[in-house]
Coordinates of C-alpha atoms in Angstrom, one line a residue:
M1 CA 93.3 209.5 112.8
K2 CA 90.6 208.0 110.5
T3 CA 87.0 207.2 111.0
L4 CA 85.9 204.0 109.3
V5 CA 82.5 202.5 108.8
I6 CA 82.4 198.8 108.1
A7 CA 79.2 197.1 107.0
G8 CA 79.5 193.5 108.0
G9 CA 82.2 194.0 110.6
T10 CA 81.4 191.3 113.1
D11 CA 82.8 188.4 111.2
G12 CA 85.5 187.5 108.7
I13 CA 87.3 190.2 106.8
G14 CA 85.2 193.0 108.2
K15 CA 86.0 191.9 111.8
A16 CA 89.7 191.6 111.1
L17 CA 89.7 195.1 109.5
A18 CA 88.0 196.6 112.5
E19 CA 90.6 195.1 114.8
V20 CA 93.5 196.4 112.7
Y21 CA 92.3 200.0 112.6
L22 CA 91.3 200.0 116.3
R23 CA 94.9 198.9 117.1
R24 CA 96.2 201.8 114.9
G25 CA 94.2 204.3 117.0
D26 CA 91.4 205.0 114.5
T27 CA 87.7 205.2 115.1
V28 CA 85.7 202.2 113.8
V29 CA 82.0 202.0 113.4
V30 CA 80.7 198.4 112.7
I31 CA 77.3 197.7 111.3
G32 CA 75.8 194.3 111.9
R33 CA 72.5 192.6 112.7
D34 CA 73.8 190.3 115.4
K35 CA 73.6 192.2 118.7
A36 CA 75.6 189.5 120.5
R37 CA 78.5 189.7 118.0
G38 CA 78.3 193.4 118.3
G39 CA 78.6 193.1 122.0
H40 CA 81.7 190.9 121.6
Y41 CA 83.3 193.6 119.4
L42 CA 82.7 196.3 121.9
D43 CA 83.9 194.1 124.8
A44 CA 87.1 193.3 122.9
A45 CA 87.6 197.0 122.2
R46 CA 87.1 197.8 125.9
A47 CA 89.6 195.2 126.9
S48 CA 92.2 196.7 124.6
G49 CA 91.6 200.2 125.7
A50 CA 89.8 201.3 122.6
A51 CA 86.3 201.6 124.0
D52 CA 86.0 205.3 123.1
R53 CA 86.8 204.6 119.5
A54 CA 84.6 201.5 118.9
F55 CA 80.9 201.8 117.9
F56 CA 78.3 199.3 116.9
V57 CA 75.2 200.0 114.9
T58 CA 72.6 197.3 114.9
A59 CA 70.9 196.9 111.5
D60 CA 69.7 194.3 109.2
L61 CA 71.2 195.5 105.9
S62 CA 69.0 193.3 103.8
L63 CA 66.2 195.7 104.8
L64 CA 66.2 199.1 103.2
S65 CA 64.6 200.5 106.3
G66 CA 67.3 199.1 108.4
T67 CA 70.0 200.5 106.1
T68 CA 68.4 203.9 106.2
R69 CA 68.2 204.0 110.0
A70 CA 71.9 202.9 110.3
A71 CA 72.9 205.7 107.9
E72 CA 70.9 208.3 109.9
E73 CA 72.5 207.1 113.1
I74 CA 76.0 207.4 111.6
R75 CA 75.4 210.8 110.0
A76 CA 74.2 212.1 113.4
S77 CA 77.4 211.1 115.2
F78 CA 80.1 211.3 112.6
P79 CA 80.4 214.5 110.5
A80 CA 83.3 213.0 108.5
V81 CA 83.9 209.4 107.4
D82 CA 87.2 208.5 105.8
A83 CA 86.4 205.0 104.6
L84 CA 83.2 203.1 104.0
V85 CA 83.8 199.4 103.6
F86 CA 81.3 196.9 102.4
C87 CA 81.8 193.3 103.5
A88 CA 78.3 192.0 104.3
R89 CA 76.8 189.3 102.2
H90 CA 74.9 186.0 102.9
Y91 CA 74.6 183.0 100.7
R92 CA 71.2 181.3 100.3
S93 CA 70.7 178.1 98.4
L94 CA 67.0 178.8 98.3
R95 CA 65.4 182.0 97.0
T96 CA 64.3 184.1 99.9
E97 CA 62.5 187.4 100.0
T98 CA 62.9 190.0 102.8
A99 CA 60.0 191.4 104.8
E100 CA 60.0 194.3 102.3
G101 CA 59.6 192.0 99.4
Y102 CA 63.0 192.0 97.8
E103 CA 65.1 189.0 97.0
E104 CA 67.6 188.8 99.8
N105 CA 70.9 188.7 97.9
F106 CA 69.8 191.5 95.7
A107 CA 68.8 193.6 98.7
L108 CA 71.8 192.8 100.9
F109 CA 74.6 192.5 98.3
Y110 CA 73.5 195.3 96.0
L111 CA 70.7 197.6 97.2
S112 CA 72.1 198.2 100.7
R113 CA 75.5 199.1 99.3
R114 CA 74.0 201.6 96.9
L115 CA 71.8 203.1 99.6
L116 CA 74.4 203.3 102.3
A117 CA 77.1 204.9 100.0
R118 CA 74.6 207.6 98.9
A119 CA 73.3 208.2 102.4
L120 CA 76.9 208.7 103.7
A121 CA 78.1 210.8 100.7
A122 CA 78.1 214.0 102.7
P123 CA 80.3 212.8 105.6
L124 CA 82.5 211.0 103.1
A125 CA 83.0 214.2 101.1
A126 CA 83.9 216.0 104.4
A127 CA 86.9 213.8 104.9
R128 CA 90.4 214.6 103.4
R129 CA 90.8 211.5 101.3
P130 CA 87.6 209.6 101.4
V131 CA 87.2 206.1 99.9
V132 CA 84.4 203.5 99.5
V133 CA 85.8 200.0 99.4
N134 CA 83.4 197.5 97.9
V135 CA 84.5 193.9 98.7
A136 CA 82.9 191.9 95.9
G137 CA 84.2 190.2 92.8
P138 CA 85.1 192.7 90.1
G139 CA 85.8 192.0 86.4
S140 CA 83.3 189.4 85.4
G141 CA 81.2 189.7 82.2
L142 CA 77.9 191.6 81.7
D143 CA 76.3 188.3 80.6
L144 CA 75.8 187.5 84.3
V145 CA 73.1 190.2 84.6
R146 CA 69.6 189.1 84.0
W147 CA 68.3 192.4 82.9
D148 CA 64.7 191.2 82.7
D149 CA 64.7 189.5 86.0
L150 CA 67.2 191.2 88.4
Q151 CA 65.6 189.5 91.4
L152 CA 65.9 186.0 89.9
T153 CA 62.3 185.0 90.2
R154 CA 63.0 182.3 87.6
G155 CA 65.8 179.7 87.8
Y156 CA 67.2 180.9 91.1
E157 CA 70.5 179.5 92.3
G158 CA 72.6 180.8 95.1
T159 CA 75.8 180.9 93.0
T160 CA 73.9 182.8 90.3
A161 CA 72.6 185.3 92.8
L162 CA 76.1 186.0 94.2
A163 CA 77.7 186.2 90.7
Q164 CA 75.1 188.6 89.5
G165 CA 75.4 190.6 92.7
G166 CA 79.2 191.0 92.1
K167 CA 78.5 192.3 88.6
L168 CA 75.8 194.7 89.8
N169 CA 78.4 196.1 92.2
D170 CA 80.8 196.7 89.3
L171 CA 78.2 198.8 87.6
L172 CA 77.3 200.5 90.9
G173 CA 81.0 201.5 91.1
V174 CA 80.8 203.1 87.7
T175 CA 77.7 205.1 88.6
S176 CA 79.1 206.1 92.0
A177 CA 82.4 207.3 90.6
E178 CA 80.5 209.4 88.0
Q179 CA 78.3 210.9 90.7
Y180 CA 80.7 211.4 93.6
G181 CA 84.1 211.4 92.0
P182 CA 84.0 215.1 91.5
A183 CA 83.5 215.5 95.3
G184 CA 86.8 213.6 95.8
I185 CA 85.3 210.3 96.9
R186 CA 87.2 207.3 95.5
Y187 CA 85.4 204.1 94.8
V188 CA 87.4 200.8 94.9
L189 CA 86.1 197.4 93.9
I190 CA 88.2 194.6 95.3
H191 CA 88.2 190.8 95.4
P192 CA 90.6 189.7 98.1
G193 CA 90.7 186.1 96.9
V194 CA 89.0 183.0 98.4
T195 CA 89.3 183.6 102.1
A196 CA 88.6 181.4 105.2
T197 CA 85.8 183.6 106.6
G198 CA 82.7 182.4 108.3
F199 CA 81.1 181.8 104.8
S200 CA 77.8 183.3 106.1
G201 CA 75.0 181.5 104.5
E202 CA 72.4 178.8 104.4
Y203 CA 73.5 175.9 102.2
D204 CA 71.7 172.9 100.8
A205 CA 73.1 169.4 100.9
A206 CA 74.6 169.7 97.4
T207 CA 76.5 172.9 98.1
L208 CA 77.7 172.2 101.7
P209 CA 80.6 169.9 100.7
H210 CA 82.0 172.5 98.4
I211 CA 81.8 175.1 101.1
R212 CA 83.6 172.8 103.5
S213 CA 86.4 172.3 101.0
M214 CA 86.7 176.1 100.4
R215 CA 87.0 176.6 104.2
Q216 CA 89.8 174.0 104.3
H217 CA 91.9 175.4 101.4
A218 CA 91.1 179.1 101.5
K219 CA 93.7 181.7 102.6
P220 CA 93.6 182.9 106.2
V221 CA 91.8 186.2 106.8
E222 CA 95.0 188.0 107.7
A223 CA 96.4 187.2 104.2
A224 CA 93.4 188.9 102.6
L225 CA 93.8 192.2 104.4
P226 CA 96.8 193.9 102.7
P227 CA 95.1 194.8 99.4
I228 CA 92.2 196.3 101.3
T229 CA 94.2 198.2 103.9
G230 CA 96.4 199.5 101.1
V231 CA 93.5 201.3 99.4
I232 CA 92.1 202.5 102.6
D233 CA 95.4 204.0 103.7
T234 CA 96.3 205.4 100.3
P235 CA 93.2 205.7 98.1
P236 CA 93.9 205.6 94.3
A237 CA 93.9 208.8 92.4
E238 CA 91.2 207.8 90.0
P239 CA 87.5 208.0 90.9
L240 CA 87.1 204.3 90.1
S241 CA 89.5 201.4 90.4
A242 CA 89.3 197.6 90.7
Y243 CA 91.6 194.9 92.1
V244 CA 91.7 191.1 92.2
E245 CA 93.9 190.5 95.2
R246 CA 96.9 192.7 94.7
R247 CA 96.5 192.9 90.9
R248 CA 94.9 196.0 89.5
I249 CA 92.5 195.4 86.6
P250 CA 91.3 197.9 84.0
V251 CA 87.9 199.6 84.4
D252 CA 87.8 201.0 80.9
T253 CA 86.6 197.8 79.3
P254 CA 83.2 196.6 78.2
D255 CA 82.8 194.9 81.5
F256 CA 82.4 198.3 83.2
D257 CA 80.2 199.8 80.4
P258 CA 78.8 203.2 81.5
A259 CA 75.7 202.6 79.4
A260 CA 75.0 199.4 81.3
A261 CA 75.6 201.2 84.6
R262 CA 73.1 203.8 83.6
R263 CA 70.7 201.1 82.6
L264 CA 71.0 199.5 86.0
E265 CA 70.6 202.8 87.8
S266 CA 67.4 203.5 85.8
L267 CA 66.0 200.0 86.6
T268 CA 66.9 200.4 90.3
E269 CA 65.3 203.8 90.6
R270 CA 62.2 202.4 89.0
L271 CA 62.2 199.4 91.2
L272 CA 62.6 201.4 94.4
G273 CA 60.0 204.0 93.2
E274 CA 57.3 201.5 92.4
G275 CA 58.2 198.8 95.0
P276 CA 59.2 195.2 94.3
R277 CA 57.7 193.3 91.5

């Protein structure tokens, strides 16, 4: 039986994944900031006879302090983690900073994923075939990255923030594979396609009609699961891989440039060391 940790597992794809693996008999740890939704998850697990295998960790993953506490709680209870799955993100039409002073998309969509994977590297390495699954949008170009303004203090748009976040996660995958691939941890970037999730976010009047249209025409959540469950059940042999739905895309292209990944890592270390700018 596996132990899975799902960041953003109270809604959409993350919630559906949690339900699938609980039914299979696995242990599923869900991280989320909504205590009520977490309670619903635990209640449903109890009703299905899986109460002893369902766990909820309350954390606001847009806060580094919250992410750190969640990782500490998980490490204390689970010496081995087979799969770490990142699903949490939140759209904002207006630029918003967290209480710690970071732009929220940058903090939630990129920094929390970086921090959580590093903090759980030891329990991942203790598993037989560990995998990190980063649900993002791999394969876009490096021109999406604003190297001189990663937190988008100028010309912020919600779509720009999410697009850049997806690219930062591509580069994060490159760095993570270099650092933890030798320990046997596989890193998978995956875009499951446009899916009828909750579309977590705060949308302005211009964006809302587009979101409503996406909700109407997007695939059901269940249809988005097979590519994700596939890599959880059978992690790829390579340290880094990327998929768009079921199609594997190459990661030896300029879009996954190791030099760019090292540049991002250096900027991130500097940012976290000196505090937000």
